[in-house]
Coordinates of C-alpha atoms in Angstrom, one line a residue:
Chain A
M1 CA 43.5 -0.3 44.2
R2 CA 42.6 0.6 47.8
F3 CA 44.1 3.6 49.6
T4 CA 43.0 6.0 52.2
I5 CA 42.6 9.7 51.8
P6 CA 41.6 11.4 55.0
G7 CA 39.7 14.7 54.8
F8 CA 41.8 17.9 54.9
G9 CA 40.3 19.1 58.2
K10 CA 40.7 15.8 60.0
G11 CA 43.9 15.7 62.1
T12 CA 44.8 19.3 61.4
I13 CA 44.6 20.3 65.1
P14 CA 46.8 17.4 66.4
L15 CA 49.3 18.3 63.6
V16 CA 49.4 21.9 64.6
A17 CA 49.8 20.9 68.3
V18 CA 52.6 18.5 67.6
A19 CA 54.3 21.1 65.3
V20 CA 54.1 23.7 68.1
V21 CA 55.5 21.3 70.7
L22 CA 58.4 20.4 68.4
A23 CA 59.1 24.0 67.6
V24 CA 59.6 25.0 71.2
L25 CA 62.0 22.1 72.0
P26 CA 65.2 24.1 71.3
V27 CA 63.9 27.0 73.5
V28 CA 63.2 24.7 76.5
G29 CA 66.7 23.4 76.3
I30 CA 66.4 19.8 75.1
A31 CA 69.6 17.8 74.8
Q32 CA 71.6 18.6 71.6
R33 CA 71.7 14.9 70.8
W34 CA 67.9 14.8 70.6
L35 CA 67.7 17.9 68.4
L36 CA 70.1 16.2 66.0
Y37 CA 68.0 13.0 65.9
L38 CA 64.9 15.1 65.1
L39 CA 66.7 17.2 62.6
L40 CA 67.7 14.1 60.6
F41 CA 64.2 12.8 61.1
F42 CA 62.6 15.8 59.4
V43 CA 65.0 15.8 56.5
Y44 CA 64.4 12.1 55.9
L45 CA 60.7 12.6 56.4
A46 CA 60.5 15.2 53.7
I47 CA 62.3 13.0 51.3
A48 CA 60.3 9.9 52.2
N49 CA 57.0 11.9 51.7
M50 CA 58.1 12.9 48.3
W51 CA 59.0 9.4 47.4
N52 CA 55.6 8.3 48.5
L53 CA 54.1 11.0 46.3
H54 CA 56.0 9.7 43.3
C55 CA 55.9 5.9 43.8
G56 CA 52.7 5.6 45.8
Y57 CA 50.5 8.2 44.1
S58 CA 52.0 9.1 40.7
G59 CA 53.4 5.7 39.5
L60 CA 56.9 7.2 39.1
I61 CA 59.6 5.0 40.6
T62 CA 62.0 7.9 41.0
M63 CA 65.6 7.2 41.7
C64 CA 67.1 10.6 41.1
F65 CA 66.4 12.2 44.5
P66 CA 70.2 12.2 45.2
A67 CA 70.6 14.5 42.2
F68 CA 68.0 17.0 43.6
I69 CA 69.5 16.7 47.1
G70 CA 73.1 17.2 45.9
L71 CA 72.1 20.1 43.6
G72 CA 70.2 21.7 46.5
G73 CA 73.2 21.3 48.8
Y74 CA 75.8 22.4 46.2
T75 CA 73.8 25.5 45.1
M76 CA 73.5 26.6 48.7
V77 CA 77.2 26.1 49.5
I78 CA 78.4 27.8 46.3
A79 CA 75.9 30.7 46.8
A80 CA 77.4 31.1 50.3
W81 CA 80.9 31.0 48.7
V82 CA 80.1 33.9 46.5
G83 CA 78.5 35.9 49.3
I84 CA 74.8 35.2 49.0
P85 CA 73.2 34.7 52.4
I86 CA 72.5 31.1 53.4
P87 CA 68.7 31.3 53.7
L88 CA 68.5 32.7 50.2
G89 CA 70.9 30.0 49.0
I90 CA 68.6 27.3 50.4
I91 CA 65.7 28.7 48.3
A92 CA 68.0 28.9 45.3
G93 CA 69.1 25.3 45.9
A94 CA 65.5 24.2 45.7
M95 CA 64.9 26.3 42.6
V96 CA 68.0 24.7 40.9
A97 CA 66.6 21.3 41.7
V98 CA 63.3 22.2 40.1
L99 CA 65.0 23.5 37.0
F100 CA 67.0 20.3 36.7
A101 CA 63.8 18.3 37.1
L102 CA 62.1 20.3 34.4
L103 CA 65.1 19.9 32.1
I104 CA 65.3 16.1 32.5
S105 CA 61.6 15.5 32.5
F106 CA 61.3 15.5 28.7
P107 CA 63.7 12.6 28.1
V108 CA 62.9 10.5 31.2
F109 CA 59.1 10.8 30.9
R110 CA 59.3 8.9 27.7
L111 CA 60.3 5.9 29.8
G112 CA 57.7 3.8 31.5
G113 CA 57.8 1.9 34.7
V114 CA 61.0 0.1 35.4
Y115 CA 62.9 1.9 32.5
F116 CA 62.0 5.2 34.3
A117 CA 63.6 3.8 37.4
I118 CA 66.9 3.0 35.6
G119 CA 66.9 6.2 33.6
T120 CA 66.6 8.3 36.8
L121 CA 69.1 6.0 38.6
I122 CA 71.8 7.1 36.2
L123 CA 71.2 10.9 36.8
P124 CA 72.8 11.1 40.3
E125 CA 75.8 9.2 39.0
V126 CA 76.1 11.6 36.1
M127 CA 75.9 14.6 38.5
K128 CA 78.5 12.9 40.8
Q129 CA 80.9 12.7 37.8
V130 CA 80.2 16.3 36.8
F131 CA 81.0 17.6 40.3
L132 CA 84.1 15.4 40.6
L133 CA 85.4 17.1 37.4
W134 CA 84.1 20.6 37.8
R135 CA 84.8 23.1 40.5
P136 CA 82.5 26.1 39.9
V137 CA 84.2 28.6 42.2
G138 CA 87.4 28.8 44.2
E139 CA 90.6 26.9 43.9
G140 CA 90.6 23.3 44.9
A141 CA 93.0 22.0 47.6
V142 CA 93.8 19.0 45.4
G143 CA 93.0 18.4 41.8
K144 CA 89.6 19.3 40.2
G145 CA 86.2 19.0 41.8
A146 CA 86.5 17.9 45.5
G147 CA 84.6 19.3 48.4
Y148 CA 83.6 22.7 49.8
M149 CA 83.4 24.0 53.3
L150 CA 80.2 26.0 53.9
K151 CA 81.2 29.7 54.5
G152 CA 79.4 31.3 57.4
A153 CA 78.0 28.0 58.7
T154 CA 78.8 29.0 62.3
A155 CA 76.2 31.8 62.1
F156 CA 73.5 29.1 62.5
S157 CA 73.1 27.2 65.7
L158 CA 71.8 23.7 65.8
G159 CA 68.5 25.1 66.9
D160 CA 68.3 27.4 63.8
V161 CA 68.9 24.5 61.4
Y162 CA 66.5 22.4 63.4
W163 CA 63.7 24.9 62.8
M164 CA 64.4 24.9 59.1
A165 CA 64.3 21.1 59.0
L166 CA 61.1 21.2 61.1
A167 CA 59.5 23.6 58.6
V168 CA 60.4 21.3 55.7
G169 CA 59.2 18.2 57.4
I170 CA 55.9 19.6 58.5
G171 CA 55.7 21.4 55.1
S172 CA 56.0 18.1 53.3
I173 CA 53.1 16.6 55.3
I174 CA 50.9 19.6 54.6
A175 CA 51.9 19.5 50.9
M176 CA 51.0 15.8 50.7
R177 CA 47.6 16.6 52.2
F178 CA 47.1 19.4 49.9
V179 CA 47.9 17.3 46.8
L180 CA 45.8 14.3 47.9
N181 CA 42.8 16.5 48.4
S182 CA 43.2 18.4 45.2
R183 CA 42.3 17.4 41.7
L184 CA 46.0 16.9 41.1
G185 CA 45.9 14.0 43.5
L186 CA 42.9 12.4 41.9
G187 CA 44.5 12.8 38.4
L188 CA 47.7 11.2 39.7
A189 CA 45.8 8.3 41.2
A190 CA 44.0 7.8 37.9
I191 CA 47.4 7.9 36.0
R192 CA 48.9 5.4 38.4
D193 CA 46.0 2.9 38.1
N194 CA 45.8 3.1 34.3
D195 CA 47.5 5.9 32.4
K196 CA 45.8 5.1 29.1
T197 CA 42.3 5.2 30.6
A198 CA 43.3 8.4 32.5
A199 CA 44.5 10.1 29.3
S200 CA 41.4 9.1 27.4
S201 CA 39.3 10.5 30.3
G202 CA 40.9 13.9 29.7
V203 CA 43.6 13.8 32.4
G204 CA 46.7 15.6 31.3
V205 CA 49.1 12.8 32.0
F206 CA 52.4 14.5 31.1
R207 CA 51.4 17.7 32.9
L208 CA 50.3 16.1 36.1
K209 CA 53.3 13.8 36.3
L210 CA 55.5 16.9 35.7
Y211 CA 53.9 18.8 38.6
S212 CA 54.4 15.9 40.9
F213 CA 58.0 15.5 39.7
M214 CA 58.8 19.2 40.2
M215 CA 57.2 19.3 43.6
G216 CA 59.4 16.3 44.6
A217 CA 62.4 18.2 43.3
F218 CA 61.6 21.3 45.2
V219 CA 61.0 19.7 48.6
T220 CA 64.0 17.3 48.3
G221 CA 66.2 20.1 47.1
L222 CA 65.2 22.2 50.1
A223 CA 65.7 19.3 52.5
G224 CA 69.2 18.6 50.9
A225 CA 70.2 22.3 51.2
I226 CA 69.2 22.4 54.9
Y227 CA 70.9 19.1 55.6
Y228 CA 74.2 20.5 54.2
V229 CA 73.8 23.7 56.3
R230 CA 74.1 21.4 59.3
Q231 CA 76.9 19.3 57.8
A232 CA 78.8 22.5 56.8
Y233 CA 80.8 20.5 54.2
I234 CA 79.8 18.9 50.9
E235 CA 81.5 16.6 48.5
P236 CA 80.2 14.8 45.4
V237 CA 80.4 11.1 46.5
S238 CA 78.1 11.4 49.5
A239 CA 76.0 14.3 48.2
F240 CA 74.9 12.3 45.1
S241 CA 75.0 9.0 46.9
I242 CA 72.3 6.4 46.0
S243 CA 71.9 5.9 49.8
W244 CA 69.5 8.9 49.8
S245 CA 67.2 6.9 47.5
M246 CA 67.6 3.9 49.7
T247 CA 66.6 5.8 52.8
A248 CA 63.5 7.2 51.1
I249 CA 62.4 3.8 49.7
I250 CA 62.9 2.1 53.0
A251 CA 61.0 4.7 55.0
A252 CA 58.1 4.9 52.6
V253 CA 57.8 1.2 51.9
V254 CA 58.2 0.0 55.5
G255 CA 55.8 2.6 56.8
G256 CA 53.3 2.0 54.0
L257 CA 53.2 3.3 50.4
R258 CA 49.9 5.0 49.4
T259 CA 49.2 6.0 53.0
E260 CA 49.6 9.4 54.4
Q261 CA 51.1 8.3 57.7
G262 CA 53.3 5.6 56.3
P263 CA 56.4 7.7 55.6
I264 CA 56.2 9.2 59.1
V265 CA 56.2 5.7 60.8
G266 CA 58.8 4.5 58.3
T267 CA 61.1 7.5 59.0
I268 CA 60.9 7.0 62.7
I269 CA 62.1 3.4 62.2
V270 CA 64.9 4.4 59.9
V271 CA 66.2 7.1 62.2
F272 CA 65.8 4.9 65.3
L273 CA 67.9 2.1 63.7
H274 CA 70.4 4.6 62.4
F275 CA 71.1 5.9 65.9
L276 CA 70.6 2.6 67.8
L277 CA 73.2 0.9 65.6
A278 CA 75.4 4.0 65.2
R279 CA 78.4 2.2 66.6
Y280 CA 78.1 -0.5 64.0
P281 CA 77.5 1.5 60.8
G282 CA 77.3 -1.4 58.3
Y283 CA 74.9 -3.5 60.3
S284 CA 72.2 -0.8 60.4
L285 CA 72.1 -0.7 56.6
I286 CA 72.2 -4.5 56.3
L287 CA 69.3 -4.7 58.7
Q288 CA 67.4 -2.0 56.8
G289 CA 67.9 -4.0 53.6
V290 CA 66.6 -7.2 55.2
I291 CA 63.6 -5.3 56.7
L292 CA 62.8 -3.8 53.2
I293 CA 62.8 -7.2 51.6
A294 CA 60.8 -8.8 54.4
V295 CA 58.1 -6.1 54.5
M296 CA 57.8 -6.1 50.7
L297 CA 57.2 -9.9 50.7
A298 CA 55.2 -10.3 53.8
A299 CA 53.2 -7.1 54.0
P300 CA 53.7 -4.9 50.8
Q301 CA 51.1 -2.4 52.1
G302 CA 53.5 -1.6 55.0
I303 CA 52.9 -1.0 58.7
V304 CA 50.3 1.6 58.3
G305 CA 48.6 -0.4 55.6
V306 CA 48.4 -3.4 57.9
I307 CA 47.0 -1.4 60.7
D308 CA 44.4 0.2 58.4
R309 CA 43.4 -3.2 57.3
L310 CA 43.2 -4.5 60.8
R311 CA 41.0 -1.6 61.8
G312 CA 38.8 -2.4 58.8
I313 CA 39.3 1.0 57.2
R314 CA 39.3 0.2 53.5
V315 CA 38.2 3.4 52.0
H316 CA 37.5 3.5 48.3
R317 CA 36.9 7.2 48.6
A318 CA 39.5 8.2 46.0
T319 CA 38.0 6.0 43.4
L320 CA 34.6 7.3 44.3
R321 CA 35.8 10.9 44.1
L322 CA 37.4 10.3 40.7
A323 CA 34.1 8.9 39.4
T324 CA 32.3 12.0 40.8
S325 CA 34.8 14.4 39.2
I326 CA 34.5 12.6 35.9
A327 CA 30.7 12.9 36.2
D328 CA 31.1 16.6 37.0
R329 CA 33.2 16.9 33.9
I330 CA 30.6 15.3 31.7
K331 CA 28.1 17.8 33.1
G332 CA 30.5 20.6 32.2
K333 CA 31.2 21.8 35.7
G334 CA 34.7 20.4 36.2
N335 CA 38.0 21.4 34.7
M336 CA 40.8 19.0 35.5
Chain B
M1 CA 100.8 14.2 16.8
T2 CA 97.3 12.8 16.1
G3 CA 97.3 10.3 13.4
I4 CA 95.8 6.9 12.6
S5 CA 98.5 5.1 14.5
D6 CA 97.8 7.1 17.7
L7 CA 94.2 6.0 17.5
A8 CA 95.2 2.4 17.4
T9 CA 95.7 2.1 21.1
P10 CA 92.3 3.5 22.2
V11 CA 90.4 1.6 19.5
L12 CA 92.0 -1.7 20.4
M13 CA 91.6 -1.0 24.0
G14 CA 88.0 -0.1 23.6
I15 CA 87.1 -3.3 21.7
L16 CA 88.9 -5.4 24.3
L17 CA 87.3 -3.5 27.2
G18 CA 84.0 -4.1 25.4
G19 CA 84.6 -7.8 26.0
L20 CA 84.6 -7.3 29.8
Y21 CA 81.4 -5.2 29.5
V22 CA 79.7 -8.0 27.6
L23 CA 80.7 -10.5 30.3
I24 CA 79.2 -8.2 33.0
A25 CA 76.1 -7.6 31.0
L26 CA 75.2 -11.2 30.1
G27 CA 73.6 -12.0 33.4
L28 CA 71.6 -8.8 33.5
S29 CA 70.5 -9.5 29.9
M30 CA 69.4 -13.0 30.7
V31 CA 67.3 -12.1 33.8
F32 CA 65.9 -9.2 31.9
G33 CA 65.1 -11.3 28.8
V34 CA 63.6 -14.3 30.6
M35 CA 61.9 -12.8 33.6
R36 CA 61.4 -9.2 32.4
L37 CA 63.1 -8.1 35.6
I38 CA 65.8 -5.4 35.7
N39 CA 68.0 -6.8 38.5
V40 CA 69.3 -3.6 40.0
A41 CA 71.4 -5.7 42.3
H42 CA 73.3 -7.2 39.3
G43 CA 76.3 -4.8 39.7
D44 CA 76.6 -5.7 43.4
L45 CA 76.3 -9.4 42.7
V46 CA 79.2 -9.1 40.2
I47 CA 81.3 -7.3 42.8
L48 CA 80.3 -10.0 45.4
A49 CA 81.9 -12.5 43.0
S50 CA 85.0 -10.4 42.9
Y51 CA 85.2 -10.4 46.7
L52 CA 84.6 -14.1 46.9
A53 CA 87.6 -14.6 44.6
F54 CA 89.6 -12.1 46.6
F55 CA 88.7 -14.1 49.8
A56 CA 89.8 -17.3 48.1
M57 CA 93.1 -15.7 47.0
S58 CA 94.0 -13.8 50.2
G59 CA 92.0 -15.6 52.9
E60 CA 91.2 -12.1 54.4
I61 CA 87.9 -11.7 56.1
M62 CA 86.8 -9.3 58.9
R63 CA 90.4 -8.4 59.8
H64 CA 91.3 -12.1 60.1
K65 CA 93.6 -13.8 57.7
L66 CA 93.0 -17.4 57.1
A67 CA 95.9 -19.5 55.9
F68 CA 95.0 -20.4 52.4
G69 CA 95.3 -19.0 48.9
S70 CA 94.2 -19.9 45.5
D71 CA 94.5 -18.5 42.1
P72 CA 91.4 -16.3 41.2
L73 CA 90.7 -18.3 38.1
L74 CA 91.0 -21.6 39.9
S75 CA 88.7 -20.3 42.6
L76 CA 85.9 -20.1 40.0
I77 CA 85.4 -23.8 40.6
V78 CA 83.9 -22.8 43.9
V79 CA 82.7 -19.3 43.1
I80 CA 80.6 -20.2 40.1
P81 CA 78.5 -22.9 42.1
I82 CA 78.1 -20.4 45.0
M83 CA 76.8 -17.7 42.7
F84 CA 74.6 -20.1 40.9
G85 CA 73.1 -21.1 44.2
I86 CA 72.6 -17.5 45.2
G87 CA 70.9 -16.8 41.9
Y88 CA 68.6 -19.8 42.2
A89 CA 67.7 -18.8 45.8
I90 CA 67.0 -15.2 44.9
Q91 CA 64.5 -16.3 42.2
K92 CA 62.9 -19.1 44.2
F93 CA 62.5 -17.4 47.6
L94 CA 62.2 -13.7 46.7
M95 CA 61.5 -12.8 43.0
S96 CA 58.9 -15.6 42.3
R97 CA 56.7 -14.2 45.1
A98 CA 57.5 -10.5 44.3
F99 CA 56.1 -10.8 40.8
E100 CA 52.7 -11.6 42.2
I101 CA 52.7 -8.6 44.5
S102 CA 53.0 -5.5 42.3
M103 CA 55.0 -4.1 39.4
E104 CA 57.5 -2.3 41.7
A105 CA 57.9 -5.1 44.2
P106 CA 60.7 -7.0 42.3
L107 CA 62.6 -3.8 41.7
L108 CA 62.3 -2.7 45.4
I109 CA 63.4 -6.2 46.6
A110 CA 66.4 -6.0 44.3
F111 CA 67.3 -2.6 45.9
G112 CA 67.1 -4.3 49.3
L113 CA 69.4 -7.0 48.1
S114 CA 71.8 -4.4 46.7
L115 CA 71.9 -2.7 50.1
V116 CA 72.5 -6.0 51.9
I117 CA 75.3 -7.2 49.6
Q118 CA 77.1 -3.8 49.5
N119 CA 77.2 -3.5 53.2
T120 CA 78.0 -7.1 53.8
C121 CA 81.0 -6.8 51.5
Q122 CA 82.0 -3.6 53.4
R123 CA 81.8 -5.4 56.8
F124 CA 83.7 -8.4 55.6
W125 CA 86.4 -6.8 53.5
T126 CA 86.4 -3.1 54.5
P127 CA 85.7 -0.2 52.1
L128 CA 89.3 -0.2 50.8
S129 CA 89.9 -0.6 47.1
R130 CA 90.9 -4.2 46.3
R131 CA 92.4 -5.9 43.3
L132 CA 93.1 -9.5 42.3
I133 CA 96.8 -9.3 41.7
T134 CA 98.4 -12.3 40.1
P135 CA 101.6 -12.5 38.0
Y136 CA 99.6 -12.9 34.7
A137 CA 97.4 -9.9 35.6
L138 CA 100.4 -7.6 35.7
E139 CA 101.9 -8.6 32.3
S140 CA 101.4 -6.7 29.1
I141 CA 101.2 -7.8 25.4
S142 CA 102.6 -5.7 22.5
L143 CA 101.0 -5.8 19.1
G144 CA 103.2 -3.6 16.9
S145 CA 103.2 -0.1 18.4
V146 CA 100.4 -0.9 20.8
T147 CA 101.0 -2.3 24.3
L148 CA 98.1 -3.3 26.5
P149 CA 97.7 -5.2 29.7
Q150 CA 97.4 -9.0 29.1
M151 CA 94.1 -9.0 31.1
Y152 CA 92.4 -7.0 28.4
F153 CA 93.0 -9.8 25.9
L154 CA 92.0 -12.5 28.4
D155 CA 88.7 -10.6 29.1
F156 CA 87.9 -10.5 25.5
I157 CA 88.7 -14.1 24.9
A158 CA 86.6 -15.1 28.0
A159 CA 83.7 -13.0 26.7
V160 CA 83.8 -14.7 23.2
V161 CA 84.0 -18.2 24.8
V162 CA 81.2 -17.5 27.3
V163 CA 78.9 -16.0 24.6
L164 CA 79.5 -18.9 22.2
L165 CA 78.9 -21.5 25.0
L166 CA 75.8 -19.8 26.2
R167 CA 74.4 -19.6 22.7
E168 CA 75.0 -23.3 22.1
F169 CA 73.5 -24.1 25.5
L170 CA 70.4 -22.1 24.7
N171 CA 70.0 -23.6 21.3
R172 CA 70.9 -27.3 21.9
T173 CA 70.1 -28.5 25.4
Y174 CA 66.6 -29.1 26.7
L175 CA 67.0 -26.6 29.6
G176 CA 68.3 -24.0 27.1
K177 CA 65.3 -24.5 24.8
A178 CA 63.0 -24.4 27.8
I179 CA 64.5 -21.1 29.0
N180 CA 64.0 -19.7 25.5
A181 CA 60.5 -20.9 25.2
T182 CA 59.6 -19.6 28.7
S183 CA 61.0 -16.2 27.8
Q184 CA 58.9 -16.1 24.6
N185 CA 55.6 -17.3 26.1
K186 CA 55.4 -18.5 29.6
R187 CA 51.9 -19.8 29.4
A188 CA 52.5 -21.8 26.2
A189 CA 55.7 -23.2 27.6
H190 CA 53.9 -24.2 30.7
L191 CA 51.2 -26.0 28.7
M192 CA 53.9 -27.8 26.8
G193 CA 55.0 -29.4 30.1
V194 CA 57.9 -27.0 31.0
N195 CA 58.3 -26.5 34.7
T196 CA 58.5 -22.7 34.3
G197 CA 59.1 -22.0 38.0
R198 CA 62.2 -24.2 37.9
V199 CA 63.3 -22.7 34.5
Y200 CA 63.2 -19.3 36.1
G201 CA 65.3 -20.5 38.9
F202 CA 67.9 -22.0 36.6
A203 CA 67.9 -18.9 34.4
F204 CA 68.7 -16.7 37.4
G205 CA 71.3 -19.2 38.5
I206 CA 73.0 -19.3 35.1
A207 CA 72.9 -15.5 35.0
M208 CA 74.7 -15.4 38.3
A209 CA 77.2 -18.0 37.1
T210 CA 78.2 -15.6 34.3
A211 CA 78.2 -12.8 36.9
A212 CA 80.8 -14.9 38.8
L213 CA 83.0 -15.1 35.7
A214 CA 82.5 -11.4 35.1
G215 CA 83.4 -10.6 38.7
V216 CA 86.6 -12.5 38.7
F217 CA 87.8 -11.1 35.3
L218 CA 86.8 -7.6 36.5
G219 CA 88.8 -8.0 39.7
L220 CA 91.8 -9.1 37.7
T221 CA 91.6 -6.1 35.4
F222 CA 90.4 -3.2 37.6
P223 CA 90.4 -2.3 41.3
F224 CA 87.0 -2.6 43.0
T225 CA 85.3 -1.4 46.2
P226 CA 82.0 -2.5 47.8
T227 CA 80.2 0.4 46.1
S228 CA 81.5 -0.2 42.6
G229 CA 78.4 -2.1 41.8
V230 CA 76.2 0.9 40.7
S231 CA 78.7 1.9 38.0
F232 CA 78.8 -1.6 36.6
L233 CA 75.0 -1.9 36.7
I234 CA 74.8 1.2 34.6
I235 CA 77.4 -0.1 32.1
A236 CA 75.6 -3.5 31.9
F237 CA 72.3 -1.8 31.5
G238 CA 73.7 0.3 28.7
V239 CA 75.0 -2.8 26.9
V240 CA 71.6 -4.5 27.1
I241 CA 69.8 -1.3 26.0
I242 CA 72.1 -0.8 23.0
G243 CA 72.2 -4.5 22.1
G244 CA 68.5 -5.1 22.6
L245 CA 67.0 -8.1 24.3
G246 CA 67.5 -11.7 23.3
S247 CA 70.3 -11.0 20.8
M248 CA 73.7 -12.3 21.6
L249 CA 75.2 -10.4 18.7
G250 CA 73.5 -7.3 19.8
T251 CA 74.9 -7.7 23.3
F252 CA 78.4 -8.1 21.8
V253 CA 78.0 -5.0 19.7
G254 CA 76.6 -3.1 22.7
G255 CA 79.7 -4.0 24.7
M256 CA 82.0 -2.8 21.9
I257 CA 80.2 0.5 21.5
L258 CA 80.4 1.3 25.2
G259 CA 84.0 0.2 25.4
L260 CA 85.0 2.3 22.4
A261 CA 82.9 5.3 23.7
R262 CA 84.9 5.1 26.9
T263 CA 88.4 4.9 25.5
L264 CA 87.8 7.1 22.4
G265 CA 86.0 9.7 24.5
G266 CA 88.8 9.7 27.0
Y267 CA 91.4 10.0 24.3
L268 CA 89.7 12.7 22.2
L269 CA 88.2 14.8 25.0
D270 CA 89.4 14.3 28.5
P271 CA 90.6 11.1 30.2
A272 CA 89.0 12.2 33.4
A273 CA 85.6 12.4 31.7
Q274 CA 85.6 8.8 30.5
T275 CA 82.9 7.6 32.9
L276 CA 80.8 10.7 32.4
I277 CA 80.8 10.2 28.6
L278 CA 79.8 6.6 29.1
Y279 CA 76.9 7.5 31.4
L280 CA 75.6 10.2 29.1
L281 CA 75.7 7.8 26.1
V282 CA 73.6 5.3 28.1
L283 CA 71.2 8.1 29.0
V284 CA 70.9 9.4 25.5
V285 CA 70.3 5.9 24.0
L286 CA 67.8 5.2 26.7
A287 CA 65.8 8.4 26.1
A288 CA 66.0 8.0 22.3
R289 CA 65.3 4.3 21.9
P290 CA 64.2 2.5 25.1
Q291 CA 63.8 -0.8 23.1
G292 CA 67.4 -0.6 22.1
I293 CA 69.2 0.0 18.8
F294 CA 69.2 -3.6 17.7
G295 CA 66.1 -4.6 19.8
V296 CA 62.6 -5.1 18.5
K297 CA 59.8 -3.8 20.6
R298 CA 58.1 -6.7 22.4
T299 CA 54.7 -6.5 23.9

């Protein structure tokens, strides 16, 4: 399996420069419309990055991101309802998503490959049913469950929410870099390539997968909570909708699984299509489905993968590094 | 108030509902058993068949109304071949290549298909909830103290007939035997002169033909929307998991168990929580025994 892992230092300066430019955009008075596009871009980017971490690097075809996103959003909204400040609620939302991930990891990690995908696919549907039946606080307008308005949403301007989204988006890129350059990333790559060999080489398969799973839950939970600060309204059907997973899959796959830049490129395409075809809602999704199928068949390595190949950068560095780390271990220096 | 007689309604209803679940699950089971592919677009393909029958019945498409109307059951004459063709094409043009790419490729392509089908249905027939309403779909049958919609009985009869026909087909015809052989050992079947590529195409086509039947009976029994697919995918998957692969009897028992879980759960606990109980049951079975209760672990 070939994939690229750029050094941690490489590209740090451009990343910081881009982040600074993006951060001052609301101050210099960019059109609200553009802020909105970018906000959505960062939320989707964080989710796509985490899907790349799971499917591309950890061998987990995770389909339960909508559960993390919905839980993040609901926790934040309910926290605001009982008087907890929204920024604290966002953190709480991410923590609840992580707790949920921890709770479900024991049953779902028993499932391999495609079974894992189906097992996790059921979870958002379960949460949707739970929140359709259960109204944790306050009286519903009609019946049980139903939606919540976010109390105190007006205290945050579009610029404020934009900054939060920017932080999560850039944060997810840094997190990916950190993981890929750590022993965690190497262990995960080993698990993905062959979990039995990895286990017999002393990689803690369950533990590493769990770290990756919980990290995904934290970031998507955070992104979900921030998204619902902007929406200022949450209801179960869209919060736990499978379309969150679809967006993540399309962005990661079209851009390029197992590449660091892939989700960025893929998310740009998804957001671009979303707004370009905003007046014809169904067609954008039909087109995205067709693109996903076409890319999967014609160029499964995605756009960035194809570009890398064209440029002749076929780095085996990760495999090499894994071999070195195992060698270190044998010498008694390493501790994976 | 609670007694044996009160339980008669949910029990009978659950068993009959199980018939519909079996019908929905047959296609998923076949594709899963023969090609080792979990077709995550299965639910959406079933709903597509419901919409095709709806179109044949009402002539409604994209806010136009064409001047024709046919009984949903009669429309099967057209809907079954269409769905068979779609199935054959999916296997021939998409899945056969996907298997060579990577483990996750077939799954991701199926997700792409699901997205396309859902949104196409939404474009053509709006997100509104639809139902195939015919005179016989509205009637009820009374058995002693129990009165149930006639469609429940028809669903069950259809399931029994289709399961028996499919079993005979798989055991007696050349194509059926070839499908069985290919599912057991593709290489050996190929060496025995079976055109495995074509067998895969036919297997997917037959699976979609049963999905067409399932879609029409589903539409006659319950209302549906373009996004109903996920829910029926989970139910069908539950039936297959409980029943195990390659066992028609197991599939039937799986359908009954889920049907009963839904109606009894609704009756004993809370009617609003029916779907939740069903999903949780599927999740528990999946976590406890991924190879199924009746299934044998295959390598």
